XYZ file of C-alpha atoms in Angstrom:
353
model
C -77.422 -80.947 23.761
C -73.889 -79.079 23.429
C -74.061 -78.194 26.985
C -74.398 -81.677 27.927
C -71.750 -82.840 25.845
C -69.245 -80.633 27.177
C -70.153 -80.900 30.680
C -70.607 -84.688 30.883
C -68.023 -85.250 33.716
C -68.824 -89.361 33.947
C -68.172 -91.371 30.889
C -68.602 -95.135 31.087
C -64.960 -96.221 31.690
C -64.919 -93.579 34.396
C -68.094 -95.006 36.244
C -66.537 -98.206 35.895
C -63.367 -97.363 37.390
C -65.181 -96.118 40.574
C -67.887 -99.029 40.674
C -64.439 -100.999 40.792
C -62.905 -98.829 43.369
C -65.964 -99.164 45.375
C -66.482 -102.974 45.211
C -62.373 -103.575 45.896
C -62.143 -101.375 48.951
C -65.412 -103.101 50.425
C -64.304 -106.537 49.797
C -60.757 -105.585 51.422
C -62.566 -104.171 54.586
C -64.588 -107.540 55.000
C -61.636 -109.432 54.948
C -59.637 -106.714 56.877
C -57.133 -106.160 54.711
C -55.367 -102.812 53.520
C -56.924 -101.510 50.489
C -54.544 -99.376 48.857
C -52.669 -102.061 46.926
C -56.035 -103.793 45.557
C -57.526 -100.280 44.809
C -54.222 -99.374 42.887
C -54.709 -102.724 40.663
C -58.255 -101.947 40.158
C -57.615 -98.538 38.624
C -55.250 -99.400 36.146
C -56.702 -102.460 35.308
C -59.705 -101.172 33.419
C -59.167 -101.268 29.932
C -61.139 -99.956 26.804
C -62.554 -103.474 26.376
C -62.923 -106.672 28.670
C -60.852 -109.063 26.365
C -58.083 -106.606 27.446
C -58.687 -106.879 30.787
C -58.788 -110.229 31.073
C -55.539 -110.929 29.036
C -53.249 -108.054 30.996
C -54.915 -109.577 33.894
C -52.887 -112.515 33.621
C -50.041 -110.560 32.904
C -50.455 -107.932 35.766
C -50.654 -110.501 38.421
C -47.208 -112.340 38.311
C -46.030 -108.808 37.671
C -47.515 -107.936 40.805
C -45.997 -110.749 42.858
C -42.518 -109.777 41.447
C -42.990 -106.140 42.736
C -44.197 -107.156 46.122
C -41.329 -109.870 46.605
C -39.002 -107.452 45.843
C -40.028 -105.067 48.419
C -40.672 -107.671 51.180
C -37.018 -109.108 50.504
C -35.058 -105.712 50.315
C -36.887 -104.215 53.172
C -35.628 -107.073 55.047
C -32.197 -106.098 54.309
C -32.264 -102.211 54.184
C -35.842 -101.177 55.695
C -37.447 -97.949 54.896
C -34.979 -96.242 52.818
C -34.167 -94.276 49.786
C -31.916 -97.067 48.706
C -34.632 -99.559 49.154
C -37.092 -97.520 46.549
C -34.559 -97.352 44.377
C -33.780 -100.959 43.770
C -37.357 -102.177 44.047
C -38.480 -99.867 41.142
C -35.377 -100.713 39.149
C -35.407 -104.640 39.903
C -39.036 -105.039 39.489
C -38.892 -102.779 36.063
C -35.981 -104.821 34.718
C -37.607 -108.239 35.876
C -40.686 -107.470 34.032
C -38.942 -106.157 31.276
C -37.125 -109.668 30.876
C -40.031 -111.703 31.848
C -42.088 -109.739 28.759
C -44.631 -108.902 31.439
C -44.794 -105.166 30.029
C -48.196 -104.208 30.343
C -47.955 -105.422 34.215
C -44.719 -103.056 34.943
C -46.474 -99.734 36.240
C -48.997 -102.043 38.563
C -45.997 -104.045 39.427
C -43.738 -100.729 40.727
C -46.380 -99.343 42.552
C -47.328 -102.257 44.206
C -43.785 -102.628 45.147
C -43.051 -99.259 46.144
C -46.206 -98.509 48.240
C -45.328 -101.743 50.114
C -42.170 -100.408 51.460
C -43.498 -97.951 54.473
C -45.798 -100.824 55.449
C -43.377 -103.737 55.935
C -42.065 -104.048 59.471
C -42.328 -107.614 60.414
C -44.011 -110.955 59.358
C -42.657 -110.702 56.105
C -43.916 -114.047 54.441
C -47.714 -113.044 55.615
C -47.182 -109.107 54.244
C -46.187 -110.783 51.149
C -49.076 -113.462 50.509
C -51.572 -110.512 51.843
C -50.492 -107.927 49.118
C -50.763 -110.688 46.511
C -54.257 -111.481 48.065
C -55.396 -107.628 47.636
C -53.481 -107.360 44.059
C -55.766 -110.537 43.174
C -58.985 -109.099 44.606
C -58.174 -105.723 42.621
C -57.871 -107.473 39.418
C -60.735 -109.441 39.644
C -63.313 -107.253 40.624
C -62.038 -104.596 37.840
C -61.860 -107.771 35.193
C -65.538 -108.619 36.205
C -66.733 -104.940 36.118
C -65.262 -104.526 32.833
C -67.170 -107.379 31.454
C -70.773 -106.924 32.954
C -71.285 -103.264 33.684
C -71.830 -100.769 31.183
C -70.113 -102.887 28.291
C -68.843 -100.372 25.767
C -70.306 -100.080 22.181
C -68.103 -98.274 20.063
C -70.574 -98.376 16.578
C -72.038 -95.077 16.587
C -68.624 -93.489 17.825
C -67.104 -95.198 14.666
C -70.217 -94.048 12.185
C -69.724 -90.674 13.428
C -66.071 -90.728 13.082
C -66.239 -92.085 9.452
C -68.864 -89.534 8.058
C -66.872 -86.919 9.713
C -63.654 -88.050 7.949
C -65.565 -88.296 4.436
C -66.513 -85.067 5.212
C -62.637 -83.581 6.175
C -61.663 -85.407 3.238
C -63.974 -83.500 0.685
C -62.432 -80.107 2.003
C -58.987 -81.629 1.743
C -59.315 -82.679 -2.086
C -61.113 -79.149 -2.737
C -57.818 -77.442 -0.927
C -55.254 -79.537 -2.437
C -56.987 -79.282 -5.877
C -57.082 -75.323 -5.894
C -53.159 -75.346 -4.858
C -52.297 -77.605 -7.901
C -54.588 -75.517 -10.429
C -53.473 -72.316 -9.135
C -50.045 -73.736 -9.243
C -49.621 -72.832 -5.600
C -46.933 -74.880 -3.578
C -47.969 -77.128 -0.676
C -49.376 -75.076 2.031
C -48.297 -75.960 5.671
C -51.835 -76.102 6.660
C -52.730 -78.805 3.902
C -49.957 -81.065 5.116
C -51.150 -80.678 8.345
C -54.701 -81.580 7.528
C -53.616 -84.312 5.760
C -51.615 -85.669 8.543
C -54.529 -85.101 11.172
C -56.881 -87.070 8.730
C -54.380 -90.263 8.602
C -54.288 -90.159 12.289
C -58.122 -90.105 13.037
C -58.214 -92.959 10.470
C -56.021 -95.090 12.313
C -57.762 -94.129 15.781
C -61.032 -95.243 13.882
C -59.294 -98.422 13.076
C -58.693 -98.805 16.485
C -62.056 -98.539 18.003
C -62.802 -100.835 15.191
C -60.560 -103.631 16.476
C -62.172 -102.622 20.123
C -65.544 -103.623 18.863
C -64.397 -106.927 17.618
C -62.839 -107.801 20.909
C -66.299 -106.868 22.630
C -68.077 -108.996 20.872
C -65.838 -112.127 21.887
C -67.293 -111.417 25.444
C -71.060 -110.525 24.612
C -73.515 -111.444 22.088
C -74.414 -108.794 19.097
C -77.419 -109.038 16.789
C -77.271 -109.863 13.077
C -78.126 -106.292 12.271
C -75.141 -105.031 14.344
C -72.851 -107.166 12.957
C -73.600 -106.426 9.441
C -73.957 -102.661 10.110
C -70.198 -103.159 11.322
C -69.278 -104.815 8.220
C -70.461 -102.238 5.873
C -68.801 -99.380 7.826
C -65.714 -101.133 8.042
C -65.511 -101.196 4.390
C -66.358 -97.610 4.010
C -63.245 -96.965 6.493
C -61.089 -99.250 3.956
C -62.213 -97.239 0.950
C -61.645 -93.895 2.777
C -58.285 -95.273 3.337
C -57.693 -96.102 -0.398
C -59.194 -92.391 -1.201
C -56.605 -91.015 1.334
C -53.969 -92.838 -0.763
C -54.462 -91.323 -4.032
C -55.034 -87.726 -1.956
C -51.754 -88.578 -0.709
C -50.094 -88.632 -4.343
C -51.414 -85.126 -5.089
C -50.427 -84.015 -1.819
C -46.741 -84.951 -2.906
C -47.489 -83.939 -6.574
C -44.142 -81.593 -7.710
C -45.163 -78.175 -8.934
C -44.731 -78.269 -12.419
C -46.196 -75.588 -14.969
C -49.419 -76.750 -15.966
C -50.353 -76.475 -19.683
C -54.136 -75.978 -18.956
C -56.320 -73.818 -21.037
C -58.944 -71.696 -18.654
C -61.681 -74.058 -20.148
C -59.906 -77.073 -18.887
C -59.375 -75.804 -15.537
C -63.171 -74.679 -15.091
C -63.679 -78.679 -16.134
C -61.422 -79.954 -13.399
C -62.394 -77.489 -11.041
C -66.043 -78.694 -11.633
C -65.168 -82.342 -11.264
C -63.350 -81.794 -8.002
C -66.379 -79.729 -6.576
C -68.587 -82.633 -7.510
C -66.276 -85.229 -5.756
C -66.367 -83.007 -2.403
C -70.371 -82.829 -2.553
C -70.258 -86.493 -2.865
C -67.754 -86.987 -0.085
C -70.192 -84.299 2.125
C -73.429 -86.247 1.362
C -74.781 -88.335 4.017
C -75.727 -91.368 1.650
C -72.899 -90.497 -0.839
C -75.271 -89.885 -3.467
C -73.826 -89.456 -7.087
C -75.725 -87.031 -9.298
C -75.850 -87.835 -12.815
C -74.263 -84.361 -13.826
C -71.233 -86.169 -12.115
C -70.833 -88.607 -14.452
C -70.896 -86.204 -17.183
C -68.096 -84.608 -15.631
C -65.714 -87.631 -15.100
C -66.594 -88.750 -18.906
C -64.813 -85.519 -19.970
C -61.981 -86.207 -17.413
C -61.382 -89.178 -18.812
C -61.455 -88.209 -22.288
C -59.031 -85.519 -21.569
C -56.668 -88.173 -19.951
C -56.486 -90.433 -22.832
C -55.985 -87.619 -25.444
C -53.086 -86.296 -22.817
C -51.785 -90.093 -22.735
C -51.976 -90.422 -26.451
C -50.405 -86.782 -27.120
C -47.510 -88.015 -24.769
C -47.148 -91.459 -26.567
C -46.937 -89.976 -30.012
C -43.941 -87.724 -28.254
C -42.272 -91.202 -26.950
C -42.336 -89.961 -23.497
C -42.677 -92.611 -20.947
C -43.592 -90.962 -17.768
C -47.134 -89.494 -17.095
C -47.045 -85.866 -17.098
C -48.289 -84.065 -13.926
C -51.657 -83.305 -15.442
C -52.006 -86.755 -16.439
C -51.223 -87.802 -12.897
C -54.120 -85.688 -11.639
C -56.448 -86.597 -13.862
C -55.807 -89.978 -13.316
C -56.290 -89.285 -9.057
C -59.330 -87.849 -9.535
C -60.978 -90.703 -11.775
C -59.268 -93.023 -9.431
C -61.399 -91.525 -6.357
C -64.429 -91.400 -8.909
C -64.278 -95.149 -9.163
C -63.630 -95.720 -5.248
C -66.984 -93.396 -4.668
C -68.996 -95.429 -6.935
C -67.791 -98.614 -4.955
C -68.911 -96.572 -1.733
C -72.221 -95.748 -3.015
C -72.763 -99.574 -3.699
C -71.872 -100.267 -0.288
C -74.223 -97.843 0.736
C -77.120 -98.609 -1.228
C -76.458 -102.588 -0.233
C -76.195 -101.267 3.327
C -79.852 -99.619 3.272
C -81.378 -102.390 1.467
C -80.030 -105.157 3.899
C -81.430 -102.991 6.791
C -84.733 -102.563 5.296
C -84.996 -106.493 4.714
C -84.215 -107.052 7.999
C -86.574 -104.725 9.715
C -89.399 -106.372 7.562
C -88.364 -109.732 8.392
C -88.584 -108.412 12.381
C -91.906 -106.990 11.653
C -93.209 -109.995 10.414
């Protein structure tokens, strides 16, 4: 299994690119047109989702026309010279940018530059042939992206979310240990936190891709419900990371915890970590006892500060508050997991009957 994962050379998008290039070149050969420009367009038009391919195709076509037009016009004046390449690239980029055709700048510039050595005479015919080959590349790659190996991101999203919860549990334990041992924020802890946030954004992007795909491909009720619950889990993870972020940037002060209080907090952090690591986010009964103790301690600290007429929470109170907030979110997470399992079993029973 591991061997196949590391040495799997062809993914869905790579395979689709190869198919699109082959079909594009084949069609150009039938028309006796040069395939170079069509193939270039086909390669850059394969997007993560079919919807993106369609949207960008409407941008890349006029952009390619601009690049081809500059190549024909400037070649007729300067010929195949360095100044021609420079002007074609520069004017194509500027024009596409001004006309808000940014997604088509790459293919337009490549088309214009690649055309220069092939233009000798029949400038008008050359322009329309290049436009035709570009159109073939756009159409073929878009059709391939829609119908061949349509991407499914659900499995990746699920695996990523569970992996992120696992990493978040380790991060919480690491930061809690630093605070209770009165160690300053370690550089690795900050980097782990930043990496997790980046992975959350990457997973959110996959969720957007999956939503886009469903605009063109039908999905079952089961798939939609499953995605709905997974997306809820991702949003809850964002909130949990928000509270951990508060702990990350909690200032280092002298904590007045007794050894018994420290052990109680460490046990609570370990329990929170265990829930984050559990595949079904199960919450053991002992965990509620630990949280009840933390809550009582939080209110005692609050009353103590109130008696001293202190307006701000102490660092000890902030730590307890963030841990209790994470606990509340984990209860909500467990509720989502329970609903997901329930609805999944109900749907399976309906399908069986």
